[in-house]
Amino acid sequence: MEPNRQGEVWVYAEQEHGNVPEVVLELCGKARQLADQLGVRTGAVLAGSDVAPLAQSLIAHGIDRVYLAEDARLSHFQTQPYAKVLTTVIEKHRPQIVIFGATALGRDLAPRVASELRAGMTADCTDLDIADVDDPKTKTRHEKLLLQIRPAFGGNIIATIVNYDQWPQMATVREGVMPLRPADPSRRGEVIRESVSFDDADFLLKLIEEHVEQRRVNLKGARVIVAGGGGIGSKENFSLLYELAGAIGGAVGASRAAVDSGYIGKEHQIGQTGTTVRPALYIAVGISGAVQHRAGMEESAKIIAINKDKDAPIFSIAHYGIVGDYKQIIPMMIKAIKEKSR
């Protein structure tokens, strides 16, 4: 579609079983910020069956208009009908920006919608901003474009991507990289019901059974995280980290190096290719502190680093650093914590 400079900034309000994931609310706050920079309104597309009660939460987090598409056949997510909802509503209202959470559903849905609309899309962004951009080839200045910022080449560079002609500007954004702004229950917004015509071809799949596996690790919700890196050396050695985490009521995380080495499961991974966290206390054990890992934890309120290498990059962001062998240090920490709690 052609650029619409007055178009709104939209969030796809993903939901499952009547629950909106936190990343959606994070993006509502970011959409509010971007819309204020552009001088336009915010919107959210909410699709499903009997999901209207979720609209007020979106409004409380910064949304002005909720575009509601309800249909009993949308009770369970299917890519094709949900993509039809998005493309229909986008073509009707012509927003200038549409952002999705980089969840399993968002990563499935966003590319389908972008392909249908012939629009560009940037995946797994870690930041978004608005700025004027000069085209070096045509010497043309494009005003107030969406800067879609993401790591590239394994995190060795940060790429800024813009889309000046095929709108809407679309991006998926990783969970946890945008701060969750406080809700304002007094905010008032508008709920607009949208009618989308479906046919049988839109529902080629039938859900027979659903099996939900509970998440075993909640790194985003943990106030204390003890994370291990490749320097831990083995799967068995992670038992020390579990013992420390248990003593202080924390969760166990890991760097990609530890996960790739098979020391711990991928659900524990923190960093650009894992979870982004902001705990009150982050204890990094045997983690060198490569930029890919730091991007996922450097906004922790307090960081303690334990590493034998005094020149490890992790010490550059740590509030407290301990140079030494974690096999000696952690048992001393556990002992001190247990003695204090008696």
CSV table of C-alpha atoms in Angstrom, one decimal:
chain,number,residue,atom,x,y,z
A,1,MET,CA,0.0,0.0,0.0
A,2,GLU,CA,1.0,3.6,-0.5
A,3,PRO,CA,2.3,5.5,2.6
A,4,ASN,CA,-0.4,7.0,4.8
A,5,ARG,CA,1.3,9.7,6.8
A,6,GLN,CA,-1.8,10.1,9.0
A,7,GLY,CA,-2.1,6.4,9.7
A,8,GLU,CA,-2.2,5.0,13.2
A,9,VAL,CA,0.4,2.9,15.0
A,10,TRP,CA,-1.0,-0.5,15.6
A,11,VAL,CA,-0.2,-3.5,17.8
A,12,TYR,CA,-1.5,-7.0,17.0
A,13,ALA,CA,-3.1,-8.0,20.3
A,14,GLU,CA,-2.3,-11.7,20.4
A,15,GLN,CA,-4.3,-13.8,22.8
A,16,GLU,CA,-4.8,-17.4,23.7
A,17,HIS,CA,-7.6,-18.8,25.9
A,18,GLY,CA,-8.6,-15.2,26.8
A,19,ASN,CA,-5.1,-14.3,28.0
A,20,VAL,CA,-3.0,-11.5,26.6
A,21,PRO,CA,0.8,-12.1,26.9
A,22,GLU,CA,2.9,-9.5,28.6
A,23,VAL,CA,4.7,-8.7,25.3
A,24,VAL,CA,1.5,-7.3,23.9
A,25,LEU,CA,1.2,-4.9,26.8
A,26,GLU,CA,4.9,-4.0,26.4
A,27,LEU,CA,4.2,-3.1,22.7
A,28,CYS,CA,1.1,-1.1,23.6
A,29,GLY,CA,3.4,1.3,25.6
A,30,LYS,CA,5.9,1.4,22.7
A,31,ALA,CA,3.1,2.1,20.2
A,32,ARG,CA,2.0,5.0,22.4
A,33,GLN,CA,5.5,6.5,22.4
A,34,LEU,CA,5.8,6.1,18.6
A,35,ALA,CA,2.4,7.5,18.0
A,36,ASP,CA,3.1,10.6,20.2
A,37,GLN,CA,6.2,11.2,18.1
A,38,LEU,CA,4.2,11.0,14.9
A,39,GLY,CA,1.2,12.9,16.3
A,40,VAL,CA,-1.3,10.1,15.5
A,41,ARG,CA,-3.5,7.7,17.4
A,42,THR,CA,-2.7,4.1,18.5
A,43,GLY,CA,-4.7,1.0,17.6
A,44,ALA,CA,-4.8,-2.6,18.4
A,45,VAL,CA,-6.3,-5.5,16.5
A,46,LEU,CA,-8.0,-8.0,18.8
A,47,ALA,CA,-9.3,-11.2,17.2
A,48,GLY,CA,-10.9,-14.3,18.7
A,49,SER,CA,-14.1,-15.6,20.2
A,50,ASP,CA,-15.6,-13.7,23.2
A,51,VAL,CA,-12.5,-11.6,23.7
A,52,ALA,CA,-14.1,-8.2,24.0
A,53,PRO,CA,-13.4,-8.0,27.8
A,54,LEU,CA,-9.7,-7.8,26.9
A,55,ALA,CA,-10.0,-4.5,25.2
A,56,GLN,CA,-9.9,-2.4,28.3
A,57,SER,CA,-6.5,-3.8,29.3
A,58,LEU,CA,-5.1,-2.7,25.9
A,59,ILE,CA,-6.7,0.8,26.3
A,60,ALA,CA,-5.2,1.1,29.9
A,61,HIS,CA,-1.8,0.4,28.4
A,62,GLY,CA,-1.9,3.2,25.8
A,63,ILE,CA,-4.2,2.1,23.0
A,64,ASP,CA,-6.8,4.6,21.6
A,65,ARG,CA,-8.8,2.3,19.3
A,66,VAL,CA,-9.3,-1.4,19.6
A,67,TYR,CA,-10.4,-3.1,16.3
A,68,LEU,CA,-12.4,-6.1,17.5
A,69,ALA,CA,-13.1,-9.1,15.3
A,70,GLU,CA,-15.1,-11.8,17.0
A,71,ASP,CA,-16.2,-15.0,15.5
A,72,ALA,CA,-16.8,-18.4,17.2
A,73,ARG,CA,-14.6,-20.0,14.5
A,74,LEU,CA,-11.6,-17.9,15.8
A,75,SER,CA,-11.7,-19.5,19.2
A,76,HIS,CA,-8.3,-21.2,18.4
A,77,PHE,CA,-5.5,-19.6,16.4
A,78,GLN,CA,-5.2,-20.6,12.8
A,79,THR,CA,-2.8,-18.7,10.5
A,80,GLN,CA,-5.1,-18.3,7.5
A,81,PRO,CA,-8.3,-16.9,9.1
A,82,TYR,CA,-6.3,-14.7,11.5
A,83,ALA,CA,-4.2,-13.4,8.6
A,84,LYS,CA,-7.4,-12.6,6.8
A,85,VAL,CA,-8.6,-10.6,9.7
A,86,LEU,CA,-5.4,-8.6,9.8
A,87,THR,CA,-5.2,-7.9,6.1
A,88,THR,CA,-8.8,-7.0,5.9
A,89,VAL,CA,-8.6,-4.5,8.7
A,90,ILE,CA,-5.3,-3.1,7.6
A,91,GLU,CA,-6.5,-2.5,4.1
A,92,LYS,CA,-9.6,-0.8,5.4
A,93,HIS,CA,-8.0,1.6,8.0
A,94,ARG,CA,-4.4,1.9,6.5
A,95,PRO,CA,-2.2,2.2,9.6
A,96,GLN,CA,1.4,3.4,9.0
A,97,ILE,CA,3.0,1.0,11.5
A,98,VAL,CA,2.0,-2.5,12.6
A,99,ILE,CA,4.0,-4.3,15.3
A,100,PHE,CA,3.8,-7.9,16.6
A,101,GLY,CA,5.3,-9.7,19.5
A,102,ALA,CA,8.1,-12.1,18.3
A,103,THR,CA,6.2,-15.0,19.8
A,104,ALA,CA,5.5,-18.3,18.2
A,105,LEU,CA,2.1,-16.9,17.0
A,106,GLY,CA,3.6,-13.5,16.0
A,107,ARG,CA,6.4,-15.1,14.0
A,108,ASP,CA,3.8,-17.3,12.2
A,109,LEU,CA,1.3,-14.5,11.5
A,110,ALA,CA,3.3,-11.4,10.7
A,111,PRO,CA,5.2,-12.7,7.6
A,112,ARG,CA,1.9,-14.1,6.1
A,113,VAL,CA,0.3,-10.6,6.5
A,114,ALA,CA,3.3,-8.8,5.1
A,115,SER,CA,3.4,-11.1,2.1
A,116,GLU,CA,-0.3,-10.6,1.4
A,117,LEU,CA,0.1,-6.8,1.6
A,118,ARG,CA,3.4,-6.7,-0.3
A,119,ALA,CA,5.0,-4.9,2.6
A,120,GLY,CA,8.4,-5.2,4.1
A,121,MET,CA,8.9,-6.6,7.6
A,122,THR,CA,11.8,-6.8,10.0
A,123,ALA,CA,11.9,-9.7,12.4
A,124,ASP,CA,13.1,-9.9,16.0
A,125,CYS,CA,13.7,-6.2,16.6
A,126,THR,CA,15.2,-5.1,19.9
A,127,ASP,CA,14.3,-1.4,19.5
A,128,LEU,CA,12.0,0.9,17.5
A,129,ASP,CA,12.3,4.7,16.9
A,130,ILE,CA,11.1,7.5,14.7
A,131,ALA,CA,13.5,9.6,12.7
A,132,ASP,CA,14.1,11.4,9.4
A,133,VAL,CA,16.2,9.3,7.0
A,134,ASP,CA,18.3,10.5,4.0
A,135,ASP,CA,18.4,8.2,1.0
A,136,PRO,CA,22.1,8.2,-0.1
A,137,LYS,CA,21.2,7.2,-3.7
A,138,THR,CA,18.4,9.6,-4.5
A,139,LYS,CA,19.4,12.3,-2.0
A,140,THR,CA,15.8,12.3,-0.9
A,141,ARG,CA,14.9,12.9,2.8
A,142,HIS,CA,12.1,10.7,4.1
A,143,GLU,CA,10.5,12.2,7.2
A,144,LYS,CA,9.5,10.3,10.3
A,145,LEU,CA,10.2,6.8,9.2
A,146,LEU,CA,10.1,3.8,11.6
A,147,LEU,CA,13.7,2.8,12.5
A,148,GLN,CA,13.6,-1.0,12.9
A,149,ILE,CA,16.6,-1.9,14.9
A,150,ARG,CA,17.9,-5.5,15.3
A,151,PRO,CA,21.2,-7.4,15.7
A,152,ALA,CA,22.7,-8.9,12.6
A,153,PHE,CA,25.6,-11.2,11.7
A,154,GLY,CA,25.3,-13.1,14.9
A,155,GLY,CA,25.0,-9.9,17.0
A,156,ASN,CA,28.3,-8.5,15.7
A,157,ILE,CA,26.5,-5.4,14.3
A,158,ILE,CA,23.3,-3.6,15.0
A,159,ALA,CA,21.3,-3.0,11.8
A,160,THR,CA,18.8,-0.2,11.3
A,161,ILE,CA,16.2,-1.0,8.7
A,162,VAL,CA,13.7,1.4,7.1
A,163,ASN,CA,10.8,1.1,4.7
A,164,TYR,CA,9.9,4.3,2.9
A,165,ASP,CA,7.5,3.2,0.2
A,166,GLN,CA,5.6,-0.1,0.8
A,167,TRP,CA,3.6,0.5,3.9
A,168,PRO,CA,2.5,-0.4,6.5
A,169,GLN,CA,5.9,-0.5,8.2
A,170,MET,CA,5.9,-3.9,10.0
A,171,ALA,CA,8.1,-5.5,12.6
A,172,THR,CA,8.1,-8.2,15.2
A,173,VAL,CA,9.6,-7.3,18.5
A,174,ARG,CA,11.2,-9.6,21.0
A,175,GLU,CA,9.6,-10.2,24.4
A,176,GLY,CA,11.0,-8.2,27.2
A,177,VAL,CA,13.1,-5.7,25.3
A,178,MET,CA,10.4,-2.9,25.7
A,179,PRO,CA,9.7,-1.8,29.3
A,180,LEU,CA,6.2,-2.6,30.6
A,181,ARG,CA,4.6,0.7,31.3
A,182,PRO,CA,2.2,1.0,34.2
A,183,ALA,CA,-1.5,0.7,33.3
A,184,ASP,CA,-3.8,3.7,33.6
A,185,PRO,CA,-7.3,2.3,34.4
A,186,SER,CA,-8.8,5.8,33.9
A,187,ARG,CA,-7.8,5.9,30.2
A,188,ARG,CA,-10.7,5.9,27.8
A,189,GLY,CA,-10.6,4.4,24.3
A,190,GLU,CA,-12.9,3.3,21.5
A,191,VAL,CA,-13.8,-0.3,20.6
A,192,ILE,CA,-14.7,-0.7,16.9
A,193,ARG,CA,-16.3,-4.0,15.8
A,194,GLU,CA,-15.0,-5.2,12.5
A,195,SER,CA,-16.8,-7.7,10.2
A,196,VAL,CA,-14.7,-10.1,8.3
A,197,SER,CA,-16.2,-12.5,5.8
A,198,PHE,CA,-14.9,-16.0,5.9
A,199,ASP,CA,-15.5,-19.0,3.7
A,200,ASP,CA,-14.8,-22.7,4.3
A,201,ALA,CA,-11.4,-22.5,2.5
A,202,ASP,CA,-10.2,-20.3,5.4
A,203,PHE,CA,-10.7,-23.1,7.9
A,204,LEU,CA,-8.8,-26.0,6.4
A,205,LEU,CA,-7.7,-27.4,9.8
A,206,LYS,CA,-9.8,-28.8,12.5
A,207,LEU,CA,-8.6,-28.9,16.1
A,208,ILE,CA,-9.2,-32.3,17.5
A,209,GLU,CA,-7.2,-32.2,20.8
A,210,GLU,CA,-5.1,-29.6,22.5
A,211,HIS,CA,-2.2,-30.4,24.8
A,212,VAL,CA,-0.7,-27.6,26.7
A,213,GLU,CA,2.7,-28.0,28.3
A,214,GLN,CA,3.3,-25.6,31.2
A,215,ARG,CA,6.4,-23.5,31.0
A,216,ARG,CA,9.0,-25.0,33.4
A,217,VAL,CA,11.1,-21.8,33.7
A,218,ASN,CA,9.8,-18.3,34.1
A,219,LEU,CA,12.9,-16.2,33.6
A,220,LYS,CA,11.0,-13.0,32.8
A,221,GLY,CA,9.1,-13.1,36.1
A,222,ALA,CA,12.2,-14.0,38.3
A,223,ARG,CA,13.5,-11.3,40.6
A,224,VAL,CA,16.8,-13.1,41.0
A,225,ILE,CA,18.6,-15.1,38.4
A,226,VAL,CA,21.7,-17.2,38.7
A,227,ALA,CA,23.1,-17.8,35.2
A,228,GLY,CA,25.9,-20.0,34.0
A,229,GLY,CA,28.1,-19.9,30.9
A,230,GLY,CA,30.5,-22.1,29.1
A,231,GLY,CA,32.9,-21.7,31.9
A,232,ILE,CA,30.7,-24.0,34.1
A,233,GLY,CA,32.2,-26.9,32.2
A,234,SER,CA,29.6,-29.6,32.4
A,235,LYS,CA,25.9,-30.4,33.0
A,236,GLU,CA,26.8,-31.8,36.4
A,237,ASN,CA,28.5,-28.6,37.5
A,238,PHE,CA,25.2,-26.7,37.0
A,239,SER,CA,24.0,-28.4,40.3
A,240,LEU,CA,26.0,-25.7,42.2
A,241,LEU,CA,24.0,-23.0,40.4
A,242,TYR,CA,20.7,-24.7,41.2
A,243,GLU,CA,21.8,-24.9,44.9
A,244,LEU,CA,22.6,-21.2,45.0
A,245,ALA,CA,19.4,-20.2,43.2
A,246,GLY,CA,17.4,-22.3,45.7
A,247,ALA,CA,19.2,-20.6,48.6
A,248,ILE,CA,18.2,-17.1,47.5
A,249,GLY,CA,14.9,-17.9,45.8
A,250,GLY,CA,16.0,-17.4,42.3
A,251,ALA,CA,15.8,-19.0,38.8
A,252,VAL,CA,18.6,-20.6,36.8
A,253,GLY,CA,19.5,-19.1,33.5
A,254,ALA,CA,22.3,-19.7,31.0
A,255,SER,CA,24.3,-18.2,28.1
A,256,ARG,CA,24.1,-19.6,24.6
A,257,ALA,CA,27.5,-21.2,25.1
A,258,ALA,CA,26.2,-23.3,28.0
A,259,VAL,CA,23.0,-24.3,26.1
A,260,ASP,CA,24.9,-25.2,22.9
A,261,SER,CA,27.3,-27.4,24.9
A,262,GLY,CA,24.3,-29.3,26.3
A,263,TYR,CA,24.8,-28.3,29.9
A,264,ILE,CA,21.2,-27.1,30.3
A,265,GLY,CA,18.0,-26.8,28.2
A,266,LYS,CA,17.3,-23.9,25.7
A,267,GLU,CA,14.4,-22.7,27.8
A,268,HIS,CA,17.0,-21.3,30.2
A,269,GLN,CA,18.9,-19.3,27.6
A,270,ILE,CA,19.3,-15.6,28.1
A,271,GLY,CA,20.5,-13.2,25.4
A,272,GLN,CA,19.7,-12.1,21.9
A,273,THR,CA,18.6,-15.6,20.8
A,274,GLY,CA,17.0,-16.3,24.2
A,275,THR,CA,15.0,-14.4,26.8
A,276,THR,CA,15.5,-10.8,27.7
A,277,VAL,CA,15.4,-10.3,31.5
A,278,ARG,CA,15.4,-7.4,34.0
A,279,PRO,CA,15.7,-9.0,37.5
A,280,ALA,CA,16.6,-7.2,40.7
A,281,LEU,CA,19.7,-9.4,40.9
A,282,TYR,CA,21.6,-11.2,38.2
A,283,ILE,CA,24.5,-13.4,39.1
A,284,ALA,CA,26.6,-14.3,36.1
A,285,VAL,CA,28.8,-17.3,36.7
A,286,GLY,CA,31.5,-18.4,34.2
A,287,ILE,CA,30.0,-16.1,31.5
A,288,SER,CA,32.4,-14.1,29.4
A,289,GLY,CA,29.9,-11.5,28.6
A,290,ALA,CA,29.8,-11.4,24.8
A,291,VAL,CA,27.5,-8.7,23.4
A,292,GLN,CA,24.9,-11.3,22.5
A,293,HIS,CA,24.4,-12.2,26.1
A,294,ARG,CA,24.7,-8.7,27.5
A,295,ALA,CA,21.8,-7.6,25.3
A,296,GLY,CA,19.5,-9.9,27.2
A,297,MET,CA,20.5,-9.0,30.8
A,298,GLU,CA,22.4,-5.7,31.0
A,299,GLU,CA,19.4,-3.8,32.3
A,300,SER,CA,19.3,-5.9,35.5
A,301,ALA,CA,19.2,-3.7,38.6
A,302,LYS,CA,22.3,-5.3,40.1
A,303,ILE,CA,24.8,-7.6,38.4
A,304,ILE,CA,27.3,-9.8,40.2
A,305,ALA,CA,29.9,-11.4,37.9
A,306,ILE,CA,32.1,-14.4,38.9
A,307,ASN,CA,34.8,-15.3,36.5
A,308,LYS,CA,38.4,-16.5,36.6
A,309,ASP,CA,39.3,-14.2,33.7
A,310,LYS,CA,39.8,-10.7,35.2
A,311,ASP,CA,39.5,-9.2,31.7
A,312,ALA,CA,36.2,-10.9,30.9
A,313,PRO,CA,33.8,-8.3,29.2
A,314,ILE,CA,31.1,-9.2,31.8
A,315,PHE,CA,33.0,-7.1,34.4
A,316,SER,CA,32.5,-4.0,32.3
A,317,ILE,CA,28.8,-4.0,33.1
A,318,ALA,CA,28.9,-5.7,36.5
A,319,HIS,CA,28.2,-3.7,39.7
A,320,TYR,CA,30.2,-6.2,41.7
A,321,GLY,CA,32.9,-8.5,40.3
A,322,ILE,CA,34.6,-11.5,41.9
A,323,VAL,CA,37.7,-12.9,40.1
A,324,GLY,CA,38.2,-16.5,41.0
A,325,ASP,CA,37.0,-20.1,40.7
A,326,TYR,CA,33.2,-20.4,41.0
A,327,LYS,CA,33.6,-23.9,42.5
A,328,GLN,CA,35.2,-22.3,45.6
A,329,ILE,CA,33.2,-19.1,45.6
A,330,ILE,CA,29.6,-20.4,45.2
A,331,PRO,CA,29.8,-22.9,48.2
A,332,MET,CA,31.0,-20.0,50.3
A,333,MET,CA,28.1,-17.8,49.2
A,334,ILE,CA,25.6,-20.6,49.9
A,335,LYS,CA,27.1,-21.2,53.3
A,336,ALA,CA,26.9,-17.5,54.2
A,337,ILE,CA,23.3,-17.2,52.9
A,338,LYS,CA,22.1,-20.2,54.9
A,339,GLU,CA,23.9,-19.1,58.1
A,340,LYS,CA,22.3,-15.6,57.8
A,341,SER,CA,18.8,-17.1,57.3
A,342,ARG,CA,19.0,-19.2,60.5
